[in-house]
C-alpha cells in the first residue's frame, strides 16, 4: 500500500488536528526530542552555526505542531539524549 506524501499546505491543518486530539485526551504537556526529530540532523549537543542556519533544519511539520500546541496553551519541552 502506497502512502501519500504530505504537502506543506496540509501541515497546519494536520498539526491542529493532532493538538486538538491531545487536548481532548486532556494532555497538556508535550516533550519532543530535538536531534533528528524536530530537526533533520544530529548536532551531538553542540551547534557552532547561528540560529538562522539551524532553523533551516527544522522539519516543517514541527514548525506547525509547536505553534499549534503553544496556541492551545500546552506546555512544551525540548529534550535530547545528546551530552
CSV table of C-alpha atoms in Angstrom, one decimal:
chain,number,residue,atom,x,y,z
A,1,UNK,CA,0.0,0.0,0.0
A,2,UNK,CA,1.5,3.4,-1.0
A,3,UNK,CA,1.3,6.3,1.3
A,4,UNK,CA,0.6,9.8,0.2
A,5,UNK,CA,3.2,12.5,0.7
A,6,UNK,CA,2.0,15.2,3.0
A,7,UNK,CA,2.4,18.6,1.4
A,8,UNK,CA,3.4,21.8,3.2
A,9,UNK,CA,-0.1,23.2,2.6
A,10,UNK,CA,-1.6,20.3,4.6
A,11,UNK,CA,0.6,20.6,7.6
A,12,UNK,CA,-1.1,23.4,9.5
A,13,UNK,CA,-4.4,21.5,9.5
A,14,UNK,CA,-2.8,18.2,10.4
A,15,UNK,CA,-0.9,19.8,13.3
A,16,UNK,CA,-4.1,21.5,14.6
A,17,UNK,CA,-5.9,18.2,14.4
A,18,UNK,CA,-3.2,16.4,16.3
A,19,UNK,CA,-3.2,19.1,19.0
A,20,UNK,CA,-7.0,19.1,19.2
A,21,UNK,CA,-6.8,15.3,19.7
A,22,UNK,CA,-4.3,15.7,22.5
A,23,UNK,CA,-6.4,18.4,24.2
A,24,UNK,CA,-9.5,16.1,24.0
A,25,UNK,CA,-7.4,13.5,25.8
A,26,UNK,CA,-6.6,16.1,28.5
A,27,UNK,CA,-2.9,16.0,27.6
A,28,UNK,CA,-1.3,19.4,28.5
A,29,UNK,CA,2.4,18.7,28.3
A,30,UNK,CA,4.5,17.5,25.4
A,31,UNK,CA,8.2,16.6,25.4
A,32,UNK,CA,9.7,16.5,21.9
A,33,UNK,CA,13.2,15.2,21.0
A,34,UNK,CA,15.4,17.7,19.3
A,35,UNK,CA,18.1,15.9,17.2
A,36,UNK,CA,16.7,14.0,14.2
A,37,UNK,CA,13.2,14.7,15.3
A,38,UNK,CA,12.4,18.4,15.5
A,39,UNK,CA,15.5,19.0,13.3
A,40,UNK,CA,16.6,16.7,10.5
A,41,UNK,CA,20.3,16.5,11.6
A,42,UNK,CA,22.1,15.4,14.7
A,43,UNK,CA,24.0,18.2,16.5
A,44,UNK,CA,25.6,16.0,19.1
A,45,UNK,CA,24.5,18.5,21.6
A,46,UNK,CA,26.6,21.3,20.0
A,47,UNK,CA,25.8,23.8,17.3
A,48,UNK,CA,28.6,26.0,16.0
A,49,UNK,CA,26.4,27.9,13.5
A,50,UNK,CA,23.9,30.6,14.0
A,51,UNK,CA,20.2,30.3,14.8
A,52,UNK,CA,19.2,31.1,11.2
A,53,UNK,CA,21.3,28.2,9.9
A,54,UNK,CA,19.9,25.9,12.5
A,55,UNK,CA,16.3,26.9,11.7
A,56,UNK,CA,16.8,25.7,8.1
A,57,UNK,CA,16.9,22.1,9.6
A,58,UNK,CA,13.6,22.3,11.5
A,59,UNK,CA,11.2,19.8,10.0
A,60,UNK,CA,8.1,21.7,8.6
A,61,UNK,CA,5.5,19.6,10.5
A,62,UNK,CA,7.2,20.6,13.8
A,63,UNK,CA,7.0,24.3,13.0
A,64,UNK,CA,3.3,24.0,12.7
A,65,UNK,CA,2.8,21.5,15.5
A,66,UNK,CA,4.8,23.6,18.1
A,67,UNK,CA,2.9,26.7,17.1
A,68,UNK,CA,-0.5,24.9,17.4
A,69,UNK,CA,0.4,23.4,20.7
A,70,UNK,CA,1.6,26.7,22.1
A,71,UNK,CA,-1.7,28.4,20.8
A,72,UNK,CA,-3.6,25.7,22.7
A,73,UNK,CA,-1.7,26.7,25.9
A,74,UNK,CA,0.1,23.3,26.1
A,75,UNK,CA,3.4,23.2,27.9
A,76,UNK,CA,6.3,22.2,25.7
A,77,UNK,CA,9.7,20.8,26.5
A,78,UNK,CA,12.5,20.1,24.1
A,79,UNK,CA,14.6,17.1,25.2
A,80,UNK,CA,17.7,15.4,24.0
A,81,UNK,CA,19.9,12.5,24.8
A,82,UNK,CA,23.0,14.3,23.4
A,83,UNK,CA,25.7,15.0,26.0
